[in-house]
XYZ file of C-alpha atoms in Angstrom:
650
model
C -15.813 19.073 -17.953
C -18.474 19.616 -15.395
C -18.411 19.607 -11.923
C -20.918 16.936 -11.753
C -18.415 14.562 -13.938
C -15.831 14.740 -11.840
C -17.612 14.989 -8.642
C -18.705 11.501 -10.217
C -15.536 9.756 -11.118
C -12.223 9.247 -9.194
C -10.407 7.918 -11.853
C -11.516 11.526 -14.094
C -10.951 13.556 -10.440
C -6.979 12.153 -11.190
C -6.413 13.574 -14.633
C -7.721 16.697 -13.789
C -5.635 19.768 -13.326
C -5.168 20.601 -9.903
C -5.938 24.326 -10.948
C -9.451 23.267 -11.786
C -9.545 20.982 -8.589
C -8.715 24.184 -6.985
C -11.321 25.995 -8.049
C -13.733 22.930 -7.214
C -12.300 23.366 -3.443
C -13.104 26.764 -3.198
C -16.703 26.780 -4.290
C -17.288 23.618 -2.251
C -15.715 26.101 0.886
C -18.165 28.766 0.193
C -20.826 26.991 0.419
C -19.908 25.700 3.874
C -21.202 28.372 6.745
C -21.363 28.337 10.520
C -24.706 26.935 9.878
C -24.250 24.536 7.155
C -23.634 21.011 7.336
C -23.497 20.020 3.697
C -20.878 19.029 1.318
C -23.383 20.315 -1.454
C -24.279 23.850 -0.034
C -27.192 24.527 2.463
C -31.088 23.628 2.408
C -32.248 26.914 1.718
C -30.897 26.682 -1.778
C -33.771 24.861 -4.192
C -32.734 22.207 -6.000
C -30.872 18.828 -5.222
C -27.285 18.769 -7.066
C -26.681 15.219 -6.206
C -27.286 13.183 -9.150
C -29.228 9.881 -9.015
C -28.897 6.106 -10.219
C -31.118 3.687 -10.424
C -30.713 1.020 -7.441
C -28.259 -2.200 -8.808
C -30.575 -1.718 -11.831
C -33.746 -2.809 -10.655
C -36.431 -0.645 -11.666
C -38.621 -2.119 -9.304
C -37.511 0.446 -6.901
C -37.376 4.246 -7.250
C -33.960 5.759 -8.046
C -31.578 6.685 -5.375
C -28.368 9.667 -4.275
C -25.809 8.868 -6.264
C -23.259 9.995 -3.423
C -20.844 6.939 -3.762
C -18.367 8.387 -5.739
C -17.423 11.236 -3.663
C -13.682 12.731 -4.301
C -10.977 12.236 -1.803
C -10.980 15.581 -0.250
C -14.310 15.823 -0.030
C -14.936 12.890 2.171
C -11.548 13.931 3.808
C -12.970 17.272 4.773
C -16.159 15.943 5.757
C -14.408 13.433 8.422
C -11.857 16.099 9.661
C -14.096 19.317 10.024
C -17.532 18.165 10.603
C -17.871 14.249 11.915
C -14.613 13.162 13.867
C -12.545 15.824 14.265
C -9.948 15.469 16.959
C -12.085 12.923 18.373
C -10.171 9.956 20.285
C -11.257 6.519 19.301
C -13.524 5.612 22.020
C -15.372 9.065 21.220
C -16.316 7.868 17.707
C -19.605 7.048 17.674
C -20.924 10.039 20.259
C -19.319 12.565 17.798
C -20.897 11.037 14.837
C -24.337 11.039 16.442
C -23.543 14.788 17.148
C -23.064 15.417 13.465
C -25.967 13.010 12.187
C -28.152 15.259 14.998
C -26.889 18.502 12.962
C -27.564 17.419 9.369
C -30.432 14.377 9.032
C -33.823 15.027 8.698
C -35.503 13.095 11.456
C -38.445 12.162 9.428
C -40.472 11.726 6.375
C -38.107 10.488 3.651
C -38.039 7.445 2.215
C -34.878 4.873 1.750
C -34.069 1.308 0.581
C -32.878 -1.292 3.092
C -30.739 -3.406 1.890
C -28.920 -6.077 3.009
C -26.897 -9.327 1.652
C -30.694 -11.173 1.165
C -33.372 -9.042 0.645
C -34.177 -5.134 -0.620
C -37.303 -3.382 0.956
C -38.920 -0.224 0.610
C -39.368 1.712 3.909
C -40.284 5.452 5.575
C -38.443 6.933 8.323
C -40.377 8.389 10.837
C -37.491 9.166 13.706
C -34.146 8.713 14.431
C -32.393 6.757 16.976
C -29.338 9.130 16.787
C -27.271 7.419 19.442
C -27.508 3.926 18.448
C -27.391 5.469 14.743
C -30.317 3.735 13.738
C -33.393 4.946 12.232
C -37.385 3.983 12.656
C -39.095 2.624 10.067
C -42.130 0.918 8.760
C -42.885 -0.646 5.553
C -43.848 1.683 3.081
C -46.777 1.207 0.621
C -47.427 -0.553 -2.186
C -45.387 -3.052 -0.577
C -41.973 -3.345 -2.592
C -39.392 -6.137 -1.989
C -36.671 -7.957 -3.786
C -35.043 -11.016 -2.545
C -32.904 -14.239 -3.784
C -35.923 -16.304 -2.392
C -39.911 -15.872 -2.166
C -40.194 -16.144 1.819
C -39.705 -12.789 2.327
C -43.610 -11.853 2.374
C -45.314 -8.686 3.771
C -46.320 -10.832 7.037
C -42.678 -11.706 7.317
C -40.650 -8.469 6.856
C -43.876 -6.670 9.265
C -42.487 -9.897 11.919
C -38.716 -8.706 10.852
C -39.637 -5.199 12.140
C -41.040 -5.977 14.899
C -38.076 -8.163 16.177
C -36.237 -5.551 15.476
C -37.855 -2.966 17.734
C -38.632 -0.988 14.204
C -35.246 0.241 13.957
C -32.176 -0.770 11.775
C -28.751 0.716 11.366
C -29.066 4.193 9.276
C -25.583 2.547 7.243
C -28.265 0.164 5.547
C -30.285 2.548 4.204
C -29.781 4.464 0.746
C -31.802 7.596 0.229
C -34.812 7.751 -2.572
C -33.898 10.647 -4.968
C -35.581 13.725 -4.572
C -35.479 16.655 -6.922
C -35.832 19.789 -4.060
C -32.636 19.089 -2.595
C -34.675 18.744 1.137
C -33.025 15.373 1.723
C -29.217 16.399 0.188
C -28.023 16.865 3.383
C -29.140 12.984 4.878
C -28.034 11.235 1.666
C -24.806 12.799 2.416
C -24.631 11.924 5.985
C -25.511 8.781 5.819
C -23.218 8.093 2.561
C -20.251 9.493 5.318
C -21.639 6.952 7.831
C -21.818 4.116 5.727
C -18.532 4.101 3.885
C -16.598 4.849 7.912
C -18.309 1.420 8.865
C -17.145 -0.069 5.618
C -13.680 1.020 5.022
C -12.213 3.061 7.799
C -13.685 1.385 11.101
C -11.851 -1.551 11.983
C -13.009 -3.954 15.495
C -10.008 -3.063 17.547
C -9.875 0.321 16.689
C -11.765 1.704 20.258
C -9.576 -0.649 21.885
C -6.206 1.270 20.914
C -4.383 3.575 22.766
C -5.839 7.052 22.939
C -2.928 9.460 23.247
C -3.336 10.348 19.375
C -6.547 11.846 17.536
C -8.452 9.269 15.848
C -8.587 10.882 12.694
C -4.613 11.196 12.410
C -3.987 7.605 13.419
C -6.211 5.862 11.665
C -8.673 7.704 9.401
C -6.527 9.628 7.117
C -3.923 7.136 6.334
C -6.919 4.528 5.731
C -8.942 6.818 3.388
C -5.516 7.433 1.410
C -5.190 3.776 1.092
C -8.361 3.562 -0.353
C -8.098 6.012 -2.909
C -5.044 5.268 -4.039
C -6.387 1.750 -4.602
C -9.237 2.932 -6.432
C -6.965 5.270 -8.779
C -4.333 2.014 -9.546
C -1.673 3.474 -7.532
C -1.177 0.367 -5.571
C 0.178 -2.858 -7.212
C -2.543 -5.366 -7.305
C -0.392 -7.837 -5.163
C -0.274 -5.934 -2.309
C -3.678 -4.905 -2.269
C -4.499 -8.778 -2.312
C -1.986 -8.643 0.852
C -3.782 -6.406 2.784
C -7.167 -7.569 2.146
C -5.822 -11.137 3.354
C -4.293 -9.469 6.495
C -7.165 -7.353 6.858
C -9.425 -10.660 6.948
C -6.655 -12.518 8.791
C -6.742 -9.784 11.804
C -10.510 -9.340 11.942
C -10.844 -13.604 12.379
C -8.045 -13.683 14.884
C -9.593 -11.112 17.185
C -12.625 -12.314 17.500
C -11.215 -15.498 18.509
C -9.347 -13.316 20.670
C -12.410 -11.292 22.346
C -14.264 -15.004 22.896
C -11.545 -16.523 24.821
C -11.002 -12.648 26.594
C -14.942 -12.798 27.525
C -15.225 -16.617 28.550
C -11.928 -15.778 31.131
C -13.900 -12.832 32.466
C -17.106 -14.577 33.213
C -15.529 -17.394 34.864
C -13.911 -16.115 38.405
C -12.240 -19.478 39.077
C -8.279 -20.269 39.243
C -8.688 -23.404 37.829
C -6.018 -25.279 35.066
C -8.848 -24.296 31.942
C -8.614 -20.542 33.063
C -4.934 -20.706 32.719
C -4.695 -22.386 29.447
C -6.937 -19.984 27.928
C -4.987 -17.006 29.320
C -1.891 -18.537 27.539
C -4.143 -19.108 24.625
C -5.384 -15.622 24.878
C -1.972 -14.087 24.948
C -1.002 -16.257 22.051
C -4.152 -14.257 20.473
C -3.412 -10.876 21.418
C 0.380 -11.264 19.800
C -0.905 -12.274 16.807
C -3.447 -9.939 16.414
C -0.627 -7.214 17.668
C 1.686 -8.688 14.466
C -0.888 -8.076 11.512
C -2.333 -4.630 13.016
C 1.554 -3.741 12.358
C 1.409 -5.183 9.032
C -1.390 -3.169 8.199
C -0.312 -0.146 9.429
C 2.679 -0.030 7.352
C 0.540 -1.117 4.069
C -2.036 1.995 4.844
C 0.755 4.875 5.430
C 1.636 5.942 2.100
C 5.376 6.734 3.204
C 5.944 3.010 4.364
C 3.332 1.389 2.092
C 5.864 -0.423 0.070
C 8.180 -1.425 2.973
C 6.084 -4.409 3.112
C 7.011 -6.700 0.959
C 5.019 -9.513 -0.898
C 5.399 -12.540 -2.714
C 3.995 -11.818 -6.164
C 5.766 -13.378 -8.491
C 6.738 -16.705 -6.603
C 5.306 -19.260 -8.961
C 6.752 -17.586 -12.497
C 8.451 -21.258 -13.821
C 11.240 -20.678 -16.074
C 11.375 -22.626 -19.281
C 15.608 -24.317 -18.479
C 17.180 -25.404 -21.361
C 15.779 -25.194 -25.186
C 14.631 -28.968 -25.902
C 17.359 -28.983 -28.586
C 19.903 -28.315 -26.113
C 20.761 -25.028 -28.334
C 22.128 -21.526 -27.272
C 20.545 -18.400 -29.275
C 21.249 -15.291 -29.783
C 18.313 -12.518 -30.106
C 18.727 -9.230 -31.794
C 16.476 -6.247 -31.688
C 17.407 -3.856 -34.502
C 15.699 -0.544 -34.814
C 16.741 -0.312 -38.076
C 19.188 -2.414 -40.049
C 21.880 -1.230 -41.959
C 24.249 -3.224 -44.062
C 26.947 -1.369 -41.659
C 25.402 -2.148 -38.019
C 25.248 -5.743 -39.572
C 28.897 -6.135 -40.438
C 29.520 -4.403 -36.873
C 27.152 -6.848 -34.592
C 28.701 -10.264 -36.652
C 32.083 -8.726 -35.670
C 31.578 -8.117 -32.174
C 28.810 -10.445 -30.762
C 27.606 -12.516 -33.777
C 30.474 -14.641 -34.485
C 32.625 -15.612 -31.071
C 35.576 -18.485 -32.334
C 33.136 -21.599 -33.195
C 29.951 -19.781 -34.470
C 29.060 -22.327 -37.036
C 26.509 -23.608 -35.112
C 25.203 -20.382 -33.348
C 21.825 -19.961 -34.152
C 20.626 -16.680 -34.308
C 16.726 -15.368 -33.921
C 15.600 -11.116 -35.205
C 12.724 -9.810 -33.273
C 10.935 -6.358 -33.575
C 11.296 -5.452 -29.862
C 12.590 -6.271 -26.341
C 9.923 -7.886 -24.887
C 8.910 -10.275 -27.577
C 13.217 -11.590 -27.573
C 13.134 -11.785 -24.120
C 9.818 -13.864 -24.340
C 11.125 -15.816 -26.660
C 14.464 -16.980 -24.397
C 15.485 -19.686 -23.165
C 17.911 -20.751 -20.475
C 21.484 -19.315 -21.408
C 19.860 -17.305 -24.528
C 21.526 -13.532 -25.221
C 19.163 -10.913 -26.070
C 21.260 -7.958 -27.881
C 19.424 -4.660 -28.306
C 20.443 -1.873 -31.069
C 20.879 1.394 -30.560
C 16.942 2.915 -30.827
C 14.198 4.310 -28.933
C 11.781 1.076 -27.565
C 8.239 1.656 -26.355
C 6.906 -1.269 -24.290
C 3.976 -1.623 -22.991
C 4.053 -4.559 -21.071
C 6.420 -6.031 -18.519
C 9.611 -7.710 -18.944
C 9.126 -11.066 -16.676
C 12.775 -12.870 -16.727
C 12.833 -16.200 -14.947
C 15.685 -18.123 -16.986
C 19.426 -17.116 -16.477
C 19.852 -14.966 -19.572
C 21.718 -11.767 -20.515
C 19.948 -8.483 -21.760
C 22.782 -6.548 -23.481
C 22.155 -3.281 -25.487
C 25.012 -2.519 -27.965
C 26.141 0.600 -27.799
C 26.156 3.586 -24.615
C 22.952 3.075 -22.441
C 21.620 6.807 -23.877
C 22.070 5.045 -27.286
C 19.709 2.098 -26.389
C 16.792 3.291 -24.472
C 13.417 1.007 -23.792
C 10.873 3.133 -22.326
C 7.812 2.167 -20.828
C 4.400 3.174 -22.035
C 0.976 2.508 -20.855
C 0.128 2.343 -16.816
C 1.181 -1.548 -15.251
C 1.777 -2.661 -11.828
C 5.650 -3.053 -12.871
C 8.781 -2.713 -15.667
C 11.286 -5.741 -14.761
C 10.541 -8.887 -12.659
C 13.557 -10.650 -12.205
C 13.271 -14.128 -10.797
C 16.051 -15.932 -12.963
C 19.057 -17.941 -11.043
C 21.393 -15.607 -12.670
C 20.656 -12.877 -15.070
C 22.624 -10.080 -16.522
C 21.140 -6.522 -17.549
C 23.639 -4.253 -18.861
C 24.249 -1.100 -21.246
C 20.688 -0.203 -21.036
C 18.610 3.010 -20.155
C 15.058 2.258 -18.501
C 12.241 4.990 -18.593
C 9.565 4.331 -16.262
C 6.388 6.394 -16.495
C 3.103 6.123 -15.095
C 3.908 3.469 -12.636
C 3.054 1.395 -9.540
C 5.661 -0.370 -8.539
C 9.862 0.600 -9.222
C 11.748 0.270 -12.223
C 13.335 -2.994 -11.506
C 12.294 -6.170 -8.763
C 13.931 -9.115 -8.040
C 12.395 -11.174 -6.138
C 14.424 -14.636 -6.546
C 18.071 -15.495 -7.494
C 20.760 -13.081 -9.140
C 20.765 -10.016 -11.072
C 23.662 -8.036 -12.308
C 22.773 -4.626 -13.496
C 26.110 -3.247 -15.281
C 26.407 0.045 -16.915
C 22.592 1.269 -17.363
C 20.970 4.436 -16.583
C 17.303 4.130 -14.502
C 15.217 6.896 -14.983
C 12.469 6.008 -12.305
C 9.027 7.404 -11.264
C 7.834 5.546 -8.007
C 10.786 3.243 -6.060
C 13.620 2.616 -8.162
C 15.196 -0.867 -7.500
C 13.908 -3.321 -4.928
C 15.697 -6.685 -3.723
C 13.208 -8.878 -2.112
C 14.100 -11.203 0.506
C 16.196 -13.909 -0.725
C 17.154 -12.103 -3.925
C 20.798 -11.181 -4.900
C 21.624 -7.615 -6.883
C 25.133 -6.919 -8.133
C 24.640 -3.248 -9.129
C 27.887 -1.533 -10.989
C 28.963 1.444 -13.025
C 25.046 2.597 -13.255
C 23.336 5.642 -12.629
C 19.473 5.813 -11.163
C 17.294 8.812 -10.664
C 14.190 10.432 -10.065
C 12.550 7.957 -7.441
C 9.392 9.069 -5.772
C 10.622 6.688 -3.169
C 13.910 5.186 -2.453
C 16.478 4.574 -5.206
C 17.495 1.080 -3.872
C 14.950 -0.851 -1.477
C 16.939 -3.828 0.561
C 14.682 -6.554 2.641
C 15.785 -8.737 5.355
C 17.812 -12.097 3.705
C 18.675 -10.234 0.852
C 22.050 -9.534 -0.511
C 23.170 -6.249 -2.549
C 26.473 -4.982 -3.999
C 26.545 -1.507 -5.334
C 29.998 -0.497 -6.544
C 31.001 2.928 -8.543
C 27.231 4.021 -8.877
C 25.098 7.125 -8.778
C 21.679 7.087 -6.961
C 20.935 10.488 -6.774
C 17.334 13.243 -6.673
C 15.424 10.440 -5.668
C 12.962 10.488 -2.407
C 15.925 8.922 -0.316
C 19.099 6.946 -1.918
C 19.060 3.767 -0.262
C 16.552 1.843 2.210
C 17.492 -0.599 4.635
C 14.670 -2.898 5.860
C 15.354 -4.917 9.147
C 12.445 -5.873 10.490
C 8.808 -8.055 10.585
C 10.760 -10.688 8.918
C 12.389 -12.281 12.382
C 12.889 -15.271 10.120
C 15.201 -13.842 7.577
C 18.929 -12.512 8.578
C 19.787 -9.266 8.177
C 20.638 -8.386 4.791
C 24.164 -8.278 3.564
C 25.315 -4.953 1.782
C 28.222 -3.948 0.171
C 28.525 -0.411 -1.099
C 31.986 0.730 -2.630
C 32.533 3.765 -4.061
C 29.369 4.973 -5.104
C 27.958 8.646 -5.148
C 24.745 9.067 -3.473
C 23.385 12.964 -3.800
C 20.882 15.673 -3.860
C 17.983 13.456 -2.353
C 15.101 14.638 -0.517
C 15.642 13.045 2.568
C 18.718 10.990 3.730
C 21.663 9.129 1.524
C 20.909 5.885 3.341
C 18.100 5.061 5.859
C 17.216 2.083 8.039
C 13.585 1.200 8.839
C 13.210 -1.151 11.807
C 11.360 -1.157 14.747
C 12.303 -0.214 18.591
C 14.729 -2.488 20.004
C 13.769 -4.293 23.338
C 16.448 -3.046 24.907
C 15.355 0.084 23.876
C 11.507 -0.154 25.460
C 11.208 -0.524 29.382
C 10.934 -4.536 29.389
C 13.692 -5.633 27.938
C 12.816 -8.890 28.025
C 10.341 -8.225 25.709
C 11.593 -9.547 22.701
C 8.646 -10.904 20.652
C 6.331 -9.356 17.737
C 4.810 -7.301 20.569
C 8.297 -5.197 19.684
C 6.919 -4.416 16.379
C 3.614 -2.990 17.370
C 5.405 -0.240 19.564
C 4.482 2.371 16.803
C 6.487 6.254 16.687
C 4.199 8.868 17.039
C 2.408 9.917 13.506
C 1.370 13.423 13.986
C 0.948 13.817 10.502
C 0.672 10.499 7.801
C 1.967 12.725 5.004
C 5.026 14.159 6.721
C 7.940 11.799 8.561
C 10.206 14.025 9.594
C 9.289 13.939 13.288
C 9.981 9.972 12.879
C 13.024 9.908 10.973
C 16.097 10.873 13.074
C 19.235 11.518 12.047
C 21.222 8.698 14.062
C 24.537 10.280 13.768
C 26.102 13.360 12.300
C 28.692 11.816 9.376
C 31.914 13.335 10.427
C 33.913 16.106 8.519
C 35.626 12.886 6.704
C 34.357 10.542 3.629
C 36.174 7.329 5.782
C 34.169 8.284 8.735
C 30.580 8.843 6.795
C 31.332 5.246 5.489
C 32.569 3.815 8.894
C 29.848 5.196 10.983
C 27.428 3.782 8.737
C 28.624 0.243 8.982
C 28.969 0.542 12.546
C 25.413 1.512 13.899
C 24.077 -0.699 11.022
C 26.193 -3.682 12.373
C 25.394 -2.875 15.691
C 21.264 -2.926 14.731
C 22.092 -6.361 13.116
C 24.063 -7.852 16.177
C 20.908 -6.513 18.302
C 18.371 -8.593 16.106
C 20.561 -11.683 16.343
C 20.537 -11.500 19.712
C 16.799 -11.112 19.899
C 17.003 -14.266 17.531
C 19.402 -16.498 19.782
C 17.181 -15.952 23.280
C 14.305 -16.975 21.333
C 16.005 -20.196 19.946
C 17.255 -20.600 23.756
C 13.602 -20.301 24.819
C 12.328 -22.812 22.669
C 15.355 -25.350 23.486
C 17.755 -24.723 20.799
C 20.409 -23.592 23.399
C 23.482 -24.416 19.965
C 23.194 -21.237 18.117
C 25.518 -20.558 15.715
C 27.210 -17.940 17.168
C 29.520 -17.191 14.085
C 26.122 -16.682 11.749
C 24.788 -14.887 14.520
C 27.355 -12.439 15.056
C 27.122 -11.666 11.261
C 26.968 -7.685 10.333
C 24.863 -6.108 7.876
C 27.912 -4.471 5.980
C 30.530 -6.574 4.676
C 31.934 -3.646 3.043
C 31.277 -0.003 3.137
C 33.999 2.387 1.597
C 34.878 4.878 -0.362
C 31.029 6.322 -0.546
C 30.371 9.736 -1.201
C 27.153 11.766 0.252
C 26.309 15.151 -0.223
C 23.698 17.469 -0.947
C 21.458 15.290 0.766
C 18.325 17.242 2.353
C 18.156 15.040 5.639
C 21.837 13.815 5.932
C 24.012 10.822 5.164
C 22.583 8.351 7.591
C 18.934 8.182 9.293
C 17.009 5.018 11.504
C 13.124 5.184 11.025
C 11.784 3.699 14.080
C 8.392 2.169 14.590
């Protein structure tokens, strides 16, 4: 494959072996000198090795750099070591002006403008480098294309002039040329453009500065991005973040009008004061979704945040003829497995009227269900590529030991199992996930019992949305990128006699963002959680109030207190280990419970002033008082790289 080709393509950059990558990242390091600026070698080599494209496909213009499909590291080196730096926020755009001053040529190349109405021609003949715009006048013959005729030569020349000449260097793509003279500013300005367009958000200067910029916000950002580019984000929550993203942007302008309109006016009068109370209102909201996104753009915490995907799957209910059925799946059908499955789960005491449907594989039976339908699946090897969406109260039943029936998933998908069904049963089953987005197994409304199965994971493992219910028992799960077991606020989970074990951490706790929701109610009874990377059970919530130096503080301005991130890829400055579990299984189990009830008697707390506040002074102090754990006992954890128990603060 050639350098060129993969320079070119993301999605090609992802299959490639990181041995080859390697070597990519060393040539692209020689090539960088004390005095060289480029991510494509110096300009004393001849030659451009940028390739080109023609513009949108109009060949009314000349062609242009084709620089937008630069590789992760490359644009992550480029920020890091030659633009930002350890630069602070409010030192953004003097340090890219310094590099732009290092690298552009400040005259005599050409470009197109662009912008949402019109494309025009144009030659640079200097550079504003702190404003980051360039001069330019029209070039000749006069070429411009536009969704209407009124942009004439007379009117762009009137355009310019308003303008003073000079328009942001982010609107301008470079004309191809083959000497490789103008690498170096296609480059540049490529860097420029795509920091305004996906890393640069409004508010950003306005944060705190106590962190490099790059750190906080640029590294975690440009992960996010390529990660969305190369699928590895479920479509649902990149719809999320986009919304939250537009959201947040909308709400702060709001917020820096009513901000500017106090400022200018230096009276004391009753309109000053309600827009202070509006403003505040403002700056709390705009606080809450900066959190939001936050979490959605660090990879570690990216699918903490939960989202409503599957909400409006409808279930079918009951089969218009009021009938049960019973699905089978044979691999291959013997006169012997036959006899056996009419024996043991074809004919119950009245089966004269049982009716019973064959399919070919999982996913087409479980299609074909209806409320209170059986699927039974025998013994055999299933590929599936597609995803198992249950939103009737069925059963899913392999026959025979969960090694014996195993449905593995093939092809890449967002997900394996949506479960949104009032009460659906899952049980002697192995699940191999591969190639995925999201974990093995959601549910996201109602019940689901998962009995006796083996989950052979790639990314999360099992995740219990708010609302949901899981009853989890006798099953083994393994090999989570992330957590084995994800828990949200309102949810409730039972694990009894399982195994969640060499996953990224056994079992996550979420408390937090939701205010709405209670805490979620556990239950965890003699299961064996080992040999994960980080802790046997962790708890992600933010810093208490009592915990910050108002303690009256109580609102979403809580959540926005974020830990220090010295490094997005690593968490192991922000995870603490709470407690040391004691030399005894009773007191790991016991300690856990505790601290966790404690967290959840804190958060009702927070929840009961605010009621008070608003003039709901009759809580209900027995829901309040609620703790996360009904029941915690009999748990084992060892060989766990971080400890039993850890709180992730934020």
């Amino acid at each position: 494959i050639a350098c060129s080709e993969i320079q070119g393509s993301p999605l090609l950059a992802a299959a490639v072996p990181e041995q080859l990558l390697g070597v990519q990242r060393e040539d692209a390091e020689s090539d960088w000198s004390a005095d060289s600026w480029s991510d494509y070698g110096s300009r004393d080599k001849p030659g451009t090795t940028l390739g080109r494209t023609v513009p949108d496909g109009n060949v009314l213009f000349p062609d242009i750099f084709h620089t937008n499909h630069l590789l992760f590291y490359e644009r992550f080196r480029a920020y890091q070591d030659y633009i930002l730096a350890d630069c602070k926020a409010s030192e953004v755009k003097r340090f890219i002006a310094e590099y732009l001053e290092k690298v552009l040529e400040p005259a005599g190349w050409q470009a197109i403008w662009r912008t949402d109405v019109f494309e025009v021609l144009v030659g640079v003949v200097d550079v504003n480098f702190p404003a980051l715009k360039a001069v330019v006048q029209l070039s000749e013959p006069f070429l411009c294309e536009s969704q209407d005729s009124s942009f004439t030569l007379e009117c762009m020349q009137e355009l310019l002039e308003l303008k003073e000449h000079q328009i942001l260097l982010q609107e301008l793509w470079v004309l191809y040329d083959e000497s490789g003279e103008f690498d170096q500013t296609a480059l540049a300005i490529e860097h420029v453009r795509f920091f305004y367009r996906c890393i640069w958000r409004t508010w950003d200067e306005e944060e705190e500065d106590e962190f490099d910029y790059f750190v906080r916000c640029v590294e975690p950002r440009l992960r996010l991005h390529y990660d969305i580019l190369e699928h590895r984000v479920p479509s649902g929550l990149v719809a999320d973040y986009q919304n939250l993203l537009s959201q947040c942007e909308e709400l702060y302008e709001k917020f820096l009008n009513v901000r500017n309109s106090i400022s200018s006016n230096d009276s004391d009068s009753e309109a000053e004061n309600v827009s202070m109370v509006e403003g505040l209102k403002l700056y709390d909201k705009v606080e809450h979704l900066k959190q939001k996104l936050k979490l959605i753009e660090n990879p570690l915490l990216r699918y903490v945040f939960g989202y409503q995907k599957y909400g409006s799957l409808q279930a079918k209910g009951l089969r218009p003829t009021g009938a049960k059925v019973i699905h089978v799946v044979p691999w291959t059908m013997t006169a012997n497995l036959l006899h056996l499955l009419a024996r043991d789960k074809l004919c119950p005491e009245s089966c004269e009227e049982l009716e019973i449907q064959f399919h070919r594989d999982p996913l087409t039976a479980v299609n074909a269900c209806y409320e209170g339908d059986t699927v039974i699946i025998c013994p055999g090897h299933y590929f599936v590529d597609g995803v198992f969406s249950i939103a009737d109260s069925i059963e899913l039943e392999g026959y025979g030991l969960p090694d014996d029936v195993v449905i593995e998933k093939q092809g890449k998908g967002d997900n394996f199992f949506d479960c949104t069904g009032a009460n659906i049963k899952i049980s002697n089953l192995k699940l191999v996930q591969h190639d995925a987005v999201e974990g093995i197994l959601n549910v996201h409304h109602g019940k689901t019992t998962l009995e006796n199965c083996v989950l052979q994971c790639e990314t999360t493992g099992i995740t219990v949305r708010t609302s949901a219910e899981l009853l989890m028992k006798n099953s083994d799960l393994y090999g989570a990128k992330g957590a084995g077991v994800e828990i949200y606020p309102g949810s409730a989970c039972t694990l009894l006699h399982n195994g969640i074990h060499h996953c990224k951490e056994g079992i996550l706790v979420k408390n937090f963002l939701d205010e709405d929701y209670e805490a979620p109610k556990i239950t965890m009874v003699n299961n064996m959680i080992h040999n994960n990377e980080g802790y046997g059970v962790v708890l992600v919530r933010p810093a208490m109030p009592s915990e910050m130096k108002d303690a009256s503080a109580g609102d979403e301005t809580a959540c926005a207190e974020s830990s220090r991130q010295e490094q997005p890829g690593c968490v192991t400055d922000e995870l603490e280990l709470y407690k040391q579990a004691g030399t005894s299984e009773q007191t790991e189990n016991s300690e856990i419970a505790n601290v966790l009830g404690a967290t959840s008697a804190k958060k009702s707390q927070i929840h009961k002033k605010r009621l008070s506040k608003l003039g709901f002074t009759e809580a209900d102090d027995d829901l309040m008082s609620q703790e996360m754990f009904v029941s915690v006992e009999g748990n084992q954890f060892k060989w766990n790289g971080k400890g039993s128990f850890g709180i992730f603060f934020f």
